[in-house]
PDB file of C-alpha atoms in Angstrom:
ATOM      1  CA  UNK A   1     -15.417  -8.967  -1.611  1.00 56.00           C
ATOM      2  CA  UNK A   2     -16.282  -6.815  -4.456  1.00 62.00           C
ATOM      3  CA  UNK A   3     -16.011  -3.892  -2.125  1.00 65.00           C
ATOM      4  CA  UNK A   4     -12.056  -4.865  -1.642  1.00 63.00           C
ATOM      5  CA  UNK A   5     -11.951  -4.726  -5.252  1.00 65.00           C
ATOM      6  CA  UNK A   6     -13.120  -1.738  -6.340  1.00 75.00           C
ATOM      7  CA  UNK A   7     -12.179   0.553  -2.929  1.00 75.00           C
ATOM      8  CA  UNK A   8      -8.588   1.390  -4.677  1.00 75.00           C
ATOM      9  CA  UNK A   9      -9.935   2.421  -7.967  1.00 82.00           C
ATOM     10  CA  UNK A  10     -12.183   4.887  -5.522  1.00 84.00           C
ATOM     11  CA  UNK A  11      -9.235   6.111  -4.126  1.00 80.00           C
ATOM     12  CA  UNK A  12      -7.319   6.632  -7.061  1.00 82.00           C
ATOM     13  CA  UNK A  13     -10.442   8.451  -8.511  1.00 86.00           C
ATOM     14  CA  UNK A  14     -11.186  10.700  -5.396  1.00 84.00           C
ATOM     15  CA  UNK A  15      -7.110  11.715  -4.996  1.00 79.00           C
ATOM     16  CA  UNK A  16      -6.569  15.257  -5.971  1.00 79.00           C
ATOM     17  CA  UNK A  17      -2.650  14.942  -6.207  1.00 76.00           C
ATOM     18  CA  UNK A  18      -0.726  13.068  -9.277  1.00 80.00           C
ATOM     19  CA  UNK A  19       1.185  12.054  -7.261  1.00 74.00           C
ATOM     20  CA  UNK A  20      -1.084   9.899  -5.034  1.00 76.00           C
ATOM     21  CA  UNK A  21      -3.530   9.441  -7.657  1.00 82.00           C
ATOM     22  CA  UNK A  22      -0.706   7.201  -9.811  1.00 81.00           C
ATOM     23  CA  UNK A  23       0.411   5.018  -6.683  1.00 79.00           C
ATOM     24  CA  UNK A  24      -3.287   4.693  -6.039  1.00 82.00           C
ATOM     25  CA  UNK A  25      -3.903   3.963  -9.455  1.00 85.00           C
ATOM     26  CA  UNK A  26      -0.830   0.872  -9.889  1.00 82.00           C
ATOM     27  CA  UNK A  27      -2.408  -0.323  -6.941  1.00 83.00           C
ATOM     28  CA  UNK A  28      -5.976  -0.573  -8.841  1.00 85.00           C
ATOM     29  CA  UNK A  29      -4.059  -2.602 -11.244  1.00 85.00           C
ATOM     30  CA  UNK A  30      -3.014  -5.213  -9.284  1.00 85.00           C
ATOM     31  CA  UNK A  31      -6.512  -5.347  -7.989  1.00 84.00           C
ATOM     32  CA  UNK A  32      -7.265  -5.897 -11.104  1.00 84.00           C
ATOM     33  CA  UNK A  33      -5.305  -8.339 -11.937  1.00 87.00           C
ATOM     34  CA  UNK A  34      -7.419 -11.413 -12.098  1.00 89.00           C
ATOM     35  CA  UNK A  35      -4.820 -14.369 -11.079  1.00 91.00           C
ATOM     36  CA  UNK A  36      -4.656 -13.041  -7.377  1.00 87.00           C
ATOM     37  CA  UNK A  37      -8.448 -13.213  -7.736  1.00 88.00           C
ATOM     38  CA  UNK A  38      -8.573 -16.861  -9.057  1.00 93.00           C
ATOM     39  CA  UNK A  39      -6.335 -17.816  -6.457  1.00 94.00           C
ATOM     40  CA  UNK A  40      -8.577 -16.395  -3.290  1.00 93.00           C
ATOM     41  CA  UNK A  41     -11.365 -18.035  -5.395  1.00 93.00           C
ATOM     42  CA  UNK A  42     -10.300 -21.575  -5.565  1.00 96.00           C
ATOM     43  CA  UNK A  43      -9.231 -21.123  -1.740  1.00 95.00           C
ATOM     44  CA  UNK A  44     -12.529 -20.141  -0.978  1.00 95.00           C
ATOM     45  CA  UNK A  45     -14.168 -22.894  -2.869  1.00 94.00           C
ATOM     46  CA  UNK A  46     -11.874 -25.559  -0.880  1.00 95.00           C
ATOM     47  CA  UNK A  47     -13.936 -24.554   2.254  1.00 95.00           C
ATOM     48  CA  UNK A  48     -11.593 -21.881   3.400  1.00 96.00           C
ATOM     49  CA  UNK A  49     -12.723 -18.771   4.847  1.00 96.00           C
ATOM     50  CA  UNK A  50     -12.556 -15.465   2.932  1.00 94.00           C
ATOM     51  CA  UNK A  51      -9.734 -13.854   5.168  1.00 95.00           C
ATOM     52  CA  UNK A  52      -7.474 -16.516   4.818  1.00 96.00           C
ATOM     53  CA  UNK A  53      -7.716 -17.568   2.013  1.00 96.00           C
ATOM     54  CA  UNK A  54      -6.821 -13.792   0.771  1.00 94.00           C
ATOM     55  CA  UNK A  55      -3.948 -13.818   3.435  1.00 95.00           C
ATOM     56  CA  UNK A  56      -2.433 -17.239   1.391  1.00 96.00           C
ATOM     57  CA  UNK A  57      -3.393 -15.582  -2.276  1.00 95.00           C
ATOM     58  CA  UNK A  58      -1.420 -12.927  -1.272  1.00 94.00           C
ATOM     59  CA  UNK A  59       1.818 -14.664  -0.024  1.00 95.00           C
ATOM     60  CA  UNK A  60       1.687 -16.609  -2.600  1.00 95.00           C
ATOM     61  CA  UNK A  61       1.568 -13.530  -5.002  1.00 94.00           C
ATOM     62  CA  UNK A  62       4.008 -11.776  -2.985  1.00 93.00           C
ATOM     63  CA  UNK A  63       6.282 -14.270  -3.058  1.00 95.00           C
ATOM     64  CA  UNK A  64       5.850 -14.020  -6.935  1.00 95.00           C
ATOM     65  CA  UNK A  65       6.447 -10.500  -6.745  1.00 92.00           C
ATOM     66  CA  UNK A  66       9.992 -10.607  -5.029  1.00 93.00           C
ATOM     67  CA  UNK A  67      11.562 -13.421  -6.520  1.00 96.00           C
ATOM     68  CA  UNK A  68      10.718 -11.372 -10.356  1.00 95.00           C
ATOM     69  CA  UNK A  69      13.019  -8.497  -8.755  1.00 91.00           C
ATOM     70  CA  UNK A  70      12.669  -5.322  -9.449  1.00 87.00           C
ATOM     71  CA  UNK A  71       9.852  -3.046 -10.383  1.00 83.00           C
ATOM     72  CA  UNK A  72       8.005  -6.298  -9.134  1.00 87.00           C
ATOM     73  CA  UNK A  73       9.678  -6.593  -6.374  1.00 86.00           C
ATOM     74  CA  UNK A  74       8.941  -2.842  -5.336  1.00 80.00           C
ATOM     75  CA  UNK A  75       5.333  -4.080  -5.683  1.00 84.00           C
ATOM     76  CA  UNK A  76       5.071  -6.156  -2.595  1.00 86.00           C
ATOM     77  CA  UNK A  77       4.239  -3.554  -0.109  1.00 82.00           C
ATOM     78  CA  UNK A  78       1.659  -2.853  -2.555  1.00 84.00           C
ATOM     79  CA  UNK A  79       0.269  -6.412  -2.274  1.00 88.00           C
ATOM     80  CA  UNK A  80       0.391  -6.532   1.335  1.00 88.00           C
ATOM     81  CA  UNK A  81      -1.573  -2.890   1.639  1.00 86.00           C
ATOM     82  CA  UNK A  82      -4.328  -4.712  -0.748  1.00 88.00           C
ATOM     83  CA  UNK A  83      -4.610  -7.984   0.890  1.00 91.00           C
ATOM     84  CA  UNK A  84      -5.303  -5.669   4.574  1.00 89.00           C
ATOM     85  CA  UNK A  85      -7.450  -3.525   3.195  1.00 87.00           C
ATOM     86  CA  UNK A  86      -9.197  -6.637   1.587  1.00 89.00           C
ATOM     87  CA  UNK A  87      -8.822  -8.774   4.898  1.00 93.00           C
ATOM     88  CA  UNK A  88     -10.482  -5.462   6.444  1.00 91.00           C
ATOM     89  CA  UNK A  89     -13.698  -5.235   4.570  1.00 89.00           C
ATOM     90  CA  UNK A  90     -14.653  -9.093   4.505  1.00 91.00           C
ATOM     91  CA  UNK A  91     -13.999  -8.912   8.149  1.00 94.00           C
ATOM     92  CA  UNK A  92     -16.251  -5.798   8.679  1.00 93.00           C
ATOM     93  CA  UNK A  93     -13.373  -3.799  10.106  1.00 93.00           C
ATOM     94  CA  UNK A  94     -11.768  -0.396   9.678  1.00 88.00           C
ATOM     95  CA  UNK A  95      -9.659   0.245   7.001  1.00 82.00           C
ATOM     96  CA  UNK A  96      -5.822  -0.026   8.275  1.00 81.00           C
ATOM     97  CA  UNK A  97      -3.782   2.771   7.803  1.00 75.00           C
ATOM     98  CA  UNK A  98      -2.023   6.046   9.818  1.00 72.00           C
ATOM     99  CA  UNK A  99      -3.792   7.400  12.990  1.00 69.00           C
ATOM    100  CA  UNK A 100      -5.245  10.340  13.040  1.00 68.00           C
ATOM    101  CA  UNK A 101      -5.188  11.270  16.947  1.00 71.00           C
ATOM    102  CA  UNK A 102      -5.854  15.515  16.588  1.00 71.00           C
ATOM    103  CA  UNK A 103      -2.484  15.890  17.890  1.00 70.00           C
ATOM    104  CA  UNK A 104       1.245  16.319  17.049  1.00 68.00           C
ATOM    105  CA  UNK A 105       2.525  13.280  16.551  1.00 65.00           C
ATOM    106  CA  UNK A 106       5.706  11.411  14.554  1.00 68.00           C
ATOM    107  CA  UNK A 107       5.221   8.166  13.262  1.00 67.00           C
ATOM    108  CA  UNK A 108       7.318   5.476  12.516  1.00 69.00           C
ATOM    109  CA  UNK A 109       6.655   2.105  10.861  1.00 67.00           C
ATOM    110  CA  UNK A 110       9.263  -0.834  10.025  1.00 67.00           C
ATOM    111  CA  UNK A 111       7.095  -0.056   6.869  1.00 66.00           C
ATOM    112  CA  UNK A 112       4.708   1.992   5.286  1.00 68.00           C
ATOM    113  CA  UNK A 113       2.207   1.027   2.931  1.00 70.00           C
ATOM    114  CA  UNK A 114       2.228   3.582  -0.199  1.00 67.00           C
ATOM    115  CA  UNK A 115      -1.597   4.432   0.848  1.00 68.00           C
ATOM    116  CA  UNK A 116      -0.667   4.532   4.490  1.00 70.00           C
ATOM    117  CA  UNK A 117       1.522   7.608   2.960  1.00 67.00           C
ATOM    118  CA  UNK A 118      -1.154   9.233   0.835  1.00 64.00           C
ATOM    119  CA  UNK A 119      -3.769   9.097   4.265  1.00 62.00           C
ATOM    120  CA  UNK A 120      -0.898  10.362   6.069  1.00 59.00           C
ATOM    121  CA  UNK A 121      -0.923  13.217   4.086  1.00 53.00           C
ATOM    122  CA  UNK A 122      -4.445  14.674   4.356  1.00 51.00           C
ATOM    123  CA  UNK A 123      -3.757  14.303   8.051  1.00 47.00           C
ATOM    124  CA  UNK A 124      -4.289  18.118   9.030  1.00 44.00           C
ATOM    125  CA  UNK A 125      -0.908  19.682  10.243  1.00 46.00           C
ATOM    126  CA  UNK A 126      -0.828  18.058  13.624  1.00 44.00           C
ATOM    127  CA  UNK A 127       1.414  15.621  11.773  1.00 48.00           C
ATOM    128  CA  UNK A 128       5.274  16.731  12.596  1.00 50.00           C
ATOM    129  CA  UNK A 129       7.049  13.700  11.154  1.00 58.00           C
ATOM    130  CA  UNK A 130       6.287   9.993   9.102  1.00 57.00           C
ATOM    131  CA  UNK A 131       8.868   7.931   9.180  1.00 59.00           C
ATOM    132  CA  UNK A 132       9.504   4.569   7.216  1.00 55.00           C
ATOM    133  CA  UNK A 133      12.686   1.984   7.987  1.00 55.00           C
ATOM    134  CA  UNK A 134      12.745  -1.218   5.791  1.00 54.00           C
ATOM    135  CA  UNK A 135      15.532  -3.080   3.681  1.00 48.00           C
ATOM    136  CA  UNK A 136      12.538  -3.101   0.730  1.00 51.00           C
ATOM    137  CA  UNK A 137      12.660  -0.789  -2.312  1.00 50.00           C
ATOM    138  CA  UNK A 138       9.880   1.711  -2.072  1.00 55.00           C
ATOM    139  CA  UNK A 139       9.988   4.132  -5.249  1.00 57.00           C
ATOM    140  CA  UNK A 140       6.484   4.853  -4.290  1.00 57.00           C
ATOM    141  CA  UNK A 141       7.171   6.012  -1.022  1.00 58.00           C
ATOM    142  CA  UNK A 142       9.930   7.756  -3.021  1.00 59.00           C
ATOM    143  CA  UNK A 143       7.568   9.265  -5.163  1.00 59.00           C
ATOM    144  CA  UNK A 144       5.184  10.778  -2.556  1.00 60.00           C
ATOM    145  CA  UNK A 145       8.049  12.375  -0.288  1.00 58.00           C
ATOM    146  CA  UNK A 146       9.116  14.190  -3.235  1.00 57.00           C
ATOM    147  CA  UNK A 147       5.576  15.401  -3.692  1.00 60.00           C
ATOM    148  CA  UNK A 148       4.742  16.301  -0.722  1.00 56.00           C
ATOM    149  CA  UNK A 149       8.069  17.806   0.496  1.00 55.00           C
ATOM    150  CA  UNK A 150       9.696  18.934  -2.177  1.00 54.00           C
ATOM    151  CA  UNK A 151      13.000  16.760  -3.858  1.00 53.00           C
ATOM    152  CA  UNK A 152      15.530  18.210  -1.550  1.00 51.00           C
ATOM    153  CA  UNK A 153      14.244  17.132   1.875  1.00 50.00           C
ATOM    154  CA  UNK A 154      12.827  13.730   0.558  1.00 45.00           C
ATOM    155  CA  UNK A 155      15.736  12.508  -1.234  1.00 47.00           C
ATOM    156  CA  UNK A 156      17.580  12.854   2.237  1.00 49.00           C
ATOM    157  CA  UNK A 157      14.425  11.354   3.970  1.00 47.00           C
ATOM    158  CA  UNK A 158      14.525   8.411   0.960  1.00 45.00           C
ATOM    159  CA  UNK A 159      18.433   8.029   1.504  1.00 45.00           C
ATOM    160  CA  UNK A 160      17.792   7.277   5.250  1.00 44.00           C
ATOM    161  CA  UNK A 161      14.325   5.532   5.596  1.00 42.00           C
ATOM    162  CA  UNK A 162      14.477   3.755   2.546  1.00 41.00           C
TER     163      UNK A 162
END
């Protein structure tokens, strides 16, 4: 569990790009964050197993998250990227995020995790296209198009994905 906790500090630490480095680093806050914590915790010490129980802290927290509104609000996807990953490593599984196949490739997602975007990015330039469609606010998703393809084309890639 400790290895859920501390993987998007590691991120945030190994990113080379502000960009990335500052979504991966609000996302090492919420880890952070003990409540979510406490919450798996007490789950765990009602006899529940670890994946579920950090599938129900995070609901709960998300739920938390939306109903607050706005910066908050933008920080469910967040939530749900950390309670996967989380889910992941407890389960002994791979990471979740964008394939990698070694070939050109567009992808589209009802919804894109901020990190999903950041590992999307080092994908070497068999990537043509990443594509995101969801009613939820995503200035972090904002903030990496812009990054990575300049304001122009991601405030028209923002305008339609986002």
């Amino acid at each position: 569990m400790e290895e859920a906790v501390k993987e998007p500090a590691v991120r945030a630490a190994k990113a080379t790009d502000p960009a990335a480095r500052d979504v991966l680093e609000a996302q090492a806050v919420i880890v952070a964050d003990p409540v979510p914590r406490e919450s798996v915790e007490q789950h765990v010490g009602a006899a529940m197993d670890a994946a579920h129980a950090i599938n129900i802290a995070c609901a709960h927290h998300r739920r938390a998250l939306l109903s607050a509104g706005g910066y908050f609000a933008e920080r469910a996807s967040d939530l749900d990227d950390i309670g996967n990953r989380a889910v992941a490593v407890v389960l002994g599984l791979p990471m979740p995020g964008v394939p990698s196949p070694g070939h050109p490739l567009i992808l589209t997602a009802g919804d894109l995790a901020p990190a999903d975007i950041v590992s999307a990015r080092g994908v070497p330039a068999g990537r043509n296209a990443l594509a995101r469609h969801s009613t939820a606010r995503c200035r972090h998703n904002a903030q990496l198009a812009r990054a990575a393809c300049g304001p122009d084309k991601a405030r028209r890639a923002v305008r339609e994905f986002c």
